[in-house]
Amino acid sequence: MIEKQKINIAPVKVKRMMKSLSGILYNPDYEFVKEKTLSERQLRIRQQAFALTVCTVVFAAVYSFCTWYASSLQQVPSFTFSFEKFIPFVPISIIPYMAGGLFFCLVFFSCRDAHQLKILTWRMLFVTFAAGVFFITFPLRFSFDKPEVSNTIMGLTFSFLKTVDSPFNQSPSLHIAFAFVFWSVFRELSKWRIFLMVWLILLGISTLTTYQHHCIDILNGAILAHISFIIIPYRRNDPEYRKFRTANYFFLSGWVLISAALLISKYLGNEGLLLSLPAAAAMMTGYFYQKNNRSQRITA
């Protein structure tokens, strides 16, 4: 018969094993790090919520005041290019257009650190106040009549938009300026980056196809956003972001040249469209500067 072997463990060894096990299950250092991480996360969320609240209040105040001022004027002009009459009205594009409000909230909670949140907040405030100055100094209104929307859900959405939005506060388009500022944060994300980029592009297009803005508003919104990037740079003293800052100068030049080309062609003739060539060159140069900067950061 095979006898069962008895394993005898000394009491001292049992106590040591229990002590080691208790040390694994409860580690004061681990608990301290965990509490510290939670407190830092809670603090960051509070900072993000505070920044969102400040920007929301400022936006609502500036936008409402400018709307009241423009509506008090006897006549508010509009500005359009001749080709804009060919832009179709696409009711379903109201979906990406209305998503701008969601992105307004989401972008603050997408910031990775306090510095990025600080830069985002200052850019949002700068864009809002600068746009408010233009809304009062050069008030414009949307001039096209919107067709009737047969779909019930889409019709309710447009009715809601008509209630909260106004035909004034056109140029620069805050939807466009904010979209560029949003992308300055979203492009740093590892997940959903492509999805957010496509949606922001659709948002930009929807400002035209929902008959909310004219082309001059989009151009001025893009110019205003890139001015904010130059005046309020991200990591000013970090050499890794130097090419990003250089790219913004090229992008700004490109948008200015596109605007100049369209304005000259409107008032002086189609010869002004020749400026679209240096505009395209400036845009491409800015793109390559930005692309090379990103690839170097990934490689590093």
CSV table of C-alpha atoms in Angstrom, one decimal:
chain,number,residue,atom,x,y,z
A,1,MET,CA,0.0,0.0,0.0
A,2,ILE,CA,1.1,3.5,-0.7
A,3,GLU,CA,1.1,5.5,2.4
A,4,LYS,CA,0.1,9.1,2.3
A,5,GLN,CA,2.9,11.5,3.1
A,6,LYS,CA,2.2,14.1,5.7
A,7,ILE,CA,3.5,17.6,5.0
A,8,ASN,CA,4.4,19.3,8.2
A,9,ILE,CA,4.9,23.1,8.1
A,10,ALA,CA,6.3,24.8,11.0
A,11,PRO,CA,4.0,27.4,12.7
A,12,VAL,CA,6.7,30.1,12.2
A,13,LYS,CA,6.6,29.5,8.4
A,14,VAL,CA,2.8,29.7,8.4
A,15,LYS,CA,2.9,33.0,10.1
A,16,ARG,CA,5.4,34.3,7.6
A,17,MET,CA,3.3,33.1,4.7
A,18,MET,CA,0.2,34.8,6.1
A,19,LYS,CA,2.1,38.0,6.6
A,20,SER,CA,3.4,38.0,3.1
A,21,LEU,CA,-0.1,37.3,1.7
A,22,SER,CA,-1.6,40.1,3.8
A,23,GLY,CA,1.1,42.4,2.5
A,24,ILE,CA,0.1,41.5,-1.1
A,25,LEU,CA,-3.6,42.0,-0.4
A,26,TYR,CA,-3.1,45.2,1.5
A,27,ASN,CA,-0.3,47.5,0.5
A,28,PRO,CA,-0.3,50.9,2.1
A,29,ASP,CA,1.9,52.3,-0.7
A,30,TYR,CA,-0.5,51.0,-3.3
A,31,GLU,CA,-3.5,52.5,-1.5
A,32,PHE,CA,-1.7,55.8,-1.3
A,33,VAL,CA,-0.9,55.8,-5.0
A,34,LYS,CA,-4.5,54.8,-5.8
A,35,GLU,CA,-5.9,57.6,-3.7
A,36,LYS,CA,-3.5,60.1,-5.2
A,37,THR,CA,-4.5,59.0,-8.7
A,38,LEU,CA,-8.1,59.3,-7.9
A,39,SER,CA,-7.7,62.7,-6.3
A,40,GLU,CA,-5.7,64.0,-9.3
A,41,ARG,CA,-8.3,62.6,-11.7
A,42,GLN,CA,-11.1,64.3,-9.7
A,43,LEU,CA,-9.2,67.5,-9.7
A,44,ARG,CA,-8.7,67.4,-13.5
A,45,ILE,CA,-12.4,66.7,-14.1
A,46,ARG,CA,-13.3,69.7,-11.9
A,47,GLN,CA,-10.9,71.9,-13.8
A,48,GLN,CA,-12.3,70.7,-17.1
A,49,ALA,CA,-15.9,71.3,-15.9
A,50,PHE,CA,-15.0,74.8,-14.7
A,51,ALA,CA,-13.3,75.7,-18.0
A,52,LEU,CA,-16.4,74.4,-19.9
A,53,THR,CA,-18.7,76.4,-17.7
A,54,VAL,CA,-16.7,79.6,-18.2
A,55,CYS,CA,-16.5,79.3,-21.9
A,56,THR,CA,-20.2,78.4,-22.1
A,57,VAL,CA,-21.3,81.4,-20.1
A,58,VAL,CA,-19.0,83.8,-22.1
A,59,PHE,CA,-20.2,82.4,-25.4
A,60,ALA,CA,-23.9,82.7,-24.4
A,61,ALA,CA,-23.4,86.2,-23.2
A,62,VAL,CA,-21.4,87.4,-26.2
A,63,TYR,CA,-23.7,85.7,-28.7
A,64,SER,CA,-26.9,86.9,-27.1
A,65,PHE,CA,-25.7,90.5,-26.8
A,66,CYS,CA,-24.6,90.5,-30.5
A,67,THR,CA,-27.9,89.0,-31.6
A,68,TRP,CA,-29.8,91.7,-29.6
A,69,TYR,CA,-27.6,94.5,-31.1
A,70,ALA,CA,-28.0,93.2,-34.7
A,71,SER,CA,-31.8,92.8,-34.4
A,72,SER,CA,-32.1,96.4,-33.1
A,73,LEU,CA,-30.6,97.7,-36.4
A,74,GLN,CA,-33.0,98.8,-39.1
A,75,GLN,CA,-31.1,97.1,-41.8
A,76,VAL,CA,-28.4,94.4,-41.7
A,77,PRO,CA,-26.7,93.5,-45.0
A,78,SER,CA,-25.5,90.2,-46.3
A,79,PHE,CA,-22.5,89.2,-48.4
A,80,THR,CA,-22.6,86.3,-50.9
A,81,PHE,CA,-20.6,85.1,-53.9
A,82,SER,CA,-22.3,84.4,-57.2
A,83,PHE,CA,-21.6,80.6,-57.1
A,84,GLU,CA,-23.3,80.2,-53.7
A,85,LYS,CA,-26.7,80.0,-55.4
A,86,PHE,CA,-25.6,76.5,-56.6
A,87,ILE,CA,-25.1,75.2,-53.1
A,88,PRO,CA,-27.8,72.7,-52.4
A,89,PHE,CA,-30.0,72.6,-49.3
A,90,VAL,CA,-29.4,69.2,-47.6
A,91,PRO,CA,-31.7,68.7,-44.6
A,92,ILE,CA,-29.9,65.7,-43.2
A,93,SER,CA,-26.8,67.7,-42.8
A,94,ILE,CA,-28.4,69.3,-39.7
A,95,ILE,CA,-27.1,66.2,-37.8
A,96,PRO,CA,-23.4,67.0,-38.1
A,97,TYR,CA,-24.2,70.7,-37.7
A,98,MET,CA,-26.0,70.1,-34.4
A,99,ALA,CA,-23.2,67.9,-33.2
A,100,GLY,CA,-21.1,71.1,-32.7
A,101,GLY,CA,-22.7,71.6,-29.3
A,102,LEU,CA,-21.7,68.1,-28.3
A,103,PHE,CA,-18.1,68.7,-29.4
A,104,PHE,CA,-18.1,71.9,-27.5
A,105,CYS,CA,-18.6,69.9,-24.3
A,106,LEU,CA,-16.5,66.9,-25.2
A,107,VAL,CA,-13.3,68.8,-26.2
A,108,PHE,CA,-12.7,70.0,-22.6
A,109,PHE,CA,-12.8,66.5,-21.2
A,110,SER,CA,-10.4,65.3,-24.0
A,111,CYS,CA,-7.5,67.4,-22.8
A,112,ARG,CA,-4.6,65.3,-21.5
A,113,ASP,CA,-3.2,67.7,-19.0
A,114,ALA,CA,-3.7,71.1,-17.4
A,115,HIS,CA,-1.5,72.9,-20.0
A,116,GLN,CA,-3.6,71.7,-22.9
A,117,LEU,CA,-6.8,72.6,-21.0
A,118,LYS,CA,-5.4,76.1,-20.4
A,119,ILE,CA,-4.5,76.7,-24.0
A,120,LEU,CA,-7.9,75.4,-25.2
A,121,THR,CA,-9.7,77.7,-22.8
A,122,TRP,CA,-7.8,80.8,-23.8
A,123,ARG,CA,-8.3,80.0,-27.5
A,124,MET,CA,-12.0,79.5,-27.1
A,125,LEU,CA,-12.3,82.7,-25.2
A,126,PHE,CA,-10.2,84.6,-27.7
A,127,VAL,CA,-12.2,83.3,-30.6
A,128,THR,CA,-15.5,84.1,-28.9
A,129,PHE,CA,-14.6,87.7,-28.0
A,130,ALA,CA,-12.9,88.4,-31.4
A,131,ALA,CA,-16.0,87.1,-33.2
A,132,GLY,CA,-18.2,89.2,-31.0
A,133,VAL,CA,-16.3,92.3,-32.0
A,134,PHE,CA,-16.8,91.5,-35.7
A,135,PHE,CA,-20.5,90.7,-35.2
A,136,ILE,CA,-21.0,94.2,-33.8
A,137,THR,CA,-18.6,96.1,-36.1
A,138,PHE,CA,-19.6,94.4,-39.4
A,139,PRO,CA,-23.0,92.8,-38.7
A,140,LEU,CA,-24.2,90.4,-41.5
A,141,ARG,CA,-27.3,88.2,-41.9
A,142,PHE,CA,-28.0,85.1,-43.9
A,143,SER,CA,-30.0,86.0,-47.0
A,144,PHE,CA,-31.2,82.7,-48.6
A,145,ASP,CA,-34.7,81.4,-47.9
A,146,LYS,CA,-34.7,77.9,-46.5
A,147,PRO,CA,-37.0,75.4,-48.3
A,148,GLU,CA,-39.6,73.6,-46.3
A,149,VAL,CA,-38.5,70.3,-44.7
A,150,SER,CA,-41.0,67.5,-45.3
A,151,ASN,CA,-39.5,65.0,-42.8
A,152,THR,CA,-41.1,65.5,-39.4
A,153,ILE,CA,-38.0,64.8,-37.3
A,154,MET,CA,-35.8,67.0,-39.5
A,155,GLY,CA,-38.5,69.7,-39.4
A,156,LEU,CA,-38.6,69.7,-35.6
A,157,THR,CA,-34.8,69.9,-35.6
A,158,PHE,CA,-34.8,72.9,-37.9
A,159,SER,CA,-37.5,74.6,-35.8
A,160,PHE,CA,-35.4,74.1,-32.7
A,161,LEU,CA,-32.4,75.5,-34.5
A,162,LYS,CA,-34.4,78.6,-35.6
A,163,THR,CA,-35.4,79.1,-31.9
A,164,VAL,CA,-31.9,79.0,-30.5
A,165,ASP,CA,-29.9,80.4,-33.4
A,166,SER,CA,-30.4,83.6,-35.3
A,167,PRO,CA,-29.8,84.8,-38.9
A,168,PHE,CA,-27.3,87.3,-37.5
A,169,ASN,CA,-23.8,86.7,-36.0
A,170,GLN,CA,-22.6,85.4,-39.4
A,171,SER,CA,-19.0,86.3,-40.0
A,172,PRO,CA,-16.8,84.8,-38.8
A,173,SER,CA,-18.6,81.5,-38.4
A,174,LEU,CA,-18.0,80.3,-34.8
A,175,HIS,CA,-18.9,76.8,-36.0
A,176,ILE,CA,-15.9,76.8,-38.2
A,177,ALA,CA,-13.6,78.6,-35.8
A,178,PHE,CA,-14.5,76.2,-33.0
A,179,ALA,CA,-14.1,73.2,-35.3
A,180,PHE,CA,-10.5,74.1,-35.9
A,181,VAL,CA,-9.9,74.7,-32.2
A,182,PHE,CA,-11.6,71.3,-31.4
A,183,TRP,CA,-9.3,69.5,-33.9
A,184,SER,CA,-6.2,71.0,-32.2
A,185,VAL,CA,-7.2,68.8,-29.2
A,186,PHE,CA,-8.8,65.8,-31.0
A,187,ARG,CA,-5.8,65.2,-33.2
A,188,GLU,CA,-3.8,64.2,-30.1
A,189,LEU,CA,-6.1,61.4,-29.3
A,190,SER,CA,-5.1,57.8,-30.0
A,191,LYS,CA,-8.7,56.5,-30.4
A,192,TRP,CA,-11.6,57.9,-32.5
A,193,ARG,CA,-9.2,60.4,-34.2
A,194,ILE,CA,-10.2,59.6,-37.8
A,195,PHE,CA,-13.9,59.5,-36.9
A,196,LEU,CA,-13.7,62.9,-35.2
A,197,MET,CA,-11.8,64.4,-38.1
A,198,VAL,CA,-14.4,63.2,-40.6
A,199,TRP,CA,-17.3,64.4,-38.5
A,200,LEU,CA,-15.7,67.9,-38.1
A,201,ILE,CA,-15.3,68.1,-41.9
A,202,LEU,CA,-19.0,67.2,-42.2
A,203,LEU,CA,-19.8,69.9,-39.6
A,204,GLY,CA,-17.9,72.4,-41.7
A,205,ILE,CA,-19.7,71.5,-44.9
A,206,SER,CA,-23.1,71.5,-43.1
A,207,THR,CA,-22.7,75.2,-42.3
A,208,LEU,CA,-23.4,75.8,-46.0
A,209,THR,CA,-25.8,73.0,-46.8
A,210,THR,CA,-28.1,73.8,-43.8
A,211,TYR,CA,-28.3,77.4,-45.1
A,212,GLN,CA,-26.8,78.8,-41.9
A,213,HIS,CA,-23.7,80.6,-43.3
A,214,HIS,CA,-22.3,82.0,-46.5
A,215,CYS,CA,-18.8,81.3,-47.8
A,216,ILE,CA,-17.3,84.5,-46.5
A,217,ASP,CA,-18.3,83.4,-43.0
A,218,ILE,CA,-16.4,80.1,-43.4
A,219,LEU,CA,-13.3,81.7,-44.7
A,220,ASN,CA,-13.2,84.3,-41.9
A,221,GLY,CA,-13.9,81.6,-39.3
A,222,ALA,CA,-10.9,79.6,-40.5
A,223,ILE,CA,-8.7,82.8,-40.5
A,224,LEU,CA,-9.8,83.6,-36.9
A,225,ALA,CA,-9.0,80.1,-35.7
A,226,HIS,CA,-5.5,80.1,-37.1
A,227,ILE,CA,-4.8,83.6,-35.7
A,228,SER,CA,-5.7,82.1,-32.3
A,229,PHE,CA,-3.2,79.3,-32.9
A,230,ILE,CA,-0.5,81.8,-33.6
A,231,ILE,CA,-1.3,84.2,-30.7
A,232,ILE,CA,-1.9,81.4,-28.2
A,233,PRO,CA,0.6,78.6,-29.2
A,234,TYR,CA,0.7,75.2,-27.6
A,235,ARG,CA,3.9,74.5,-25.8
A,236,ARG,CA,5.6,77.7,-27.0
A,237,ASN,CA,9.1,76.6,-25.8
A,238,ASP,CA,8.9,73.0,-26.9
A,239,PRO,CA,11.0,72.3,-30.0
A,240,GLU,CA,8.8,69.3,-30.9
A,241,TYR,CA,5.9,71.6,-31.7
A,242,ARG,CA,8.0,74.2,-33.7
A,243,LYS,CA,6.9,72.8,-37.0
A,244,PHE,CA,3.3,72.9,-35.9
A,245,ARG,CA,3.6,76.6,-35.2
A,246,THR,CA,5.3,77.2,-38.6
A,247,ALA,CA,2.5,75.2,-40.3
A,248,ASN,CA,-0.1,77.5,-38.8
A,249,TYR,CA,1.5,80.5,-40.5
A,250,PHE,CA,1.3,78.7,-43.9
A,251,PHE,CA,-2.3,77.7,-43.2
A,252,LEU,CA,-3.2,81.3,-42.3
A,253,SER,CA,-1.6,82.6,-45.4
A,254,GLY,CA,-3.5,80.0,-47.5
A,255,TRP,CA,-6.9,81.0,-46.1
A,256,VAL,CA,-6.1,84.7,-46.6
A,257,LEU,CA,-5.1,84.1,-50.2
A,258,ILE,CA,-8.2,82.1,-50.9
A,259,SER,CA,-10.3,84.9,-49.5
A,260,ALA,CA,-8.4,87.5,-51.5
A,261,ALA,CA,-8.8,85.4,-54.7
A,262,LEU,CA,-12.6,85.2,-54.3
A,263,LEU,CA,-13.0,88.9,-53.3
A,264,ILE,CA,-10.9,90.1,-56.3
A,265,SER,CA,-12.8,87.9,-58.7
A,266,LYS,CA,-16.1,89.3,-57.3
A,267,TYR,CA,-15.2,92.9,-57.8
A,268,LEU,CA,-12.4,93.1,-60.4
A,269,GLY,CA,-12.6,89.9,-62.5
A,270,ASN,CA,-11.7,86.3,-62.7
A,271,GLU,CA,-8.0,87.2,-62.8
A,272,GLY,CA,-8.1,87.2,-59.0
A,273,LEU,CA,-8.6,83.4,-59.0
A,274,LEU,CA,-4.9,83.2,-59.9
A,275,LEU,CA,-4.2,83.7,-56.2
A,276,SER,CA,-5.6,80.3,-55.6
A,277,LEU,CA,-2.3,78.8,-56.9
A,278,PRO,CA,-0.1,80.4,-54.1
A,279,ALA,CA,-3.0,79.6,-51.7
A,280,ALA,CA,-2.8,75.9,-52.6
A,281,ALA,CA,1.0,76.0,-52.3
A,282,ALA,CA,0.8,77.6,-48.9
A,283,MET,CA,-1.8,75.0,-47.7
A,284,MET,CA,0.4,72.1,-49.0
A,285,THR,CA,3.5,73.5,-47.4
A,286,GLY,CA,1.6,73.8,-44.0
A,287,TYR,CA,0.3,70.3,-44.4
A,288,PHE,CA,3.8,68.8,-44.9
A,289,TYR,CA,5.2,70.8,-42.0
A,290,GLN,CA,2.5,69.5,-39.8
A,291,LYS,CA,2.8,65.9,-41.1
A,292,ASN,CA,6.6,65.8,-40.6
A,293,ASN,CA,6.3,67.2,-37.1
A,294,ARG,CA,3.8,64.5,-36.2
A,295,SER,CA,5.9,61.7,-37.7
A,296,GLN,CA,9.0,62.9,-35.8
A,297,ARG,CA,7.1,62.8,-32.5
A,298,ILE,CA,5.8,59.3,-33.2
A,299,THR,CA,9.2,58.1,-34.1
A,300,ALA,CA,10.8,59.6,-31.0
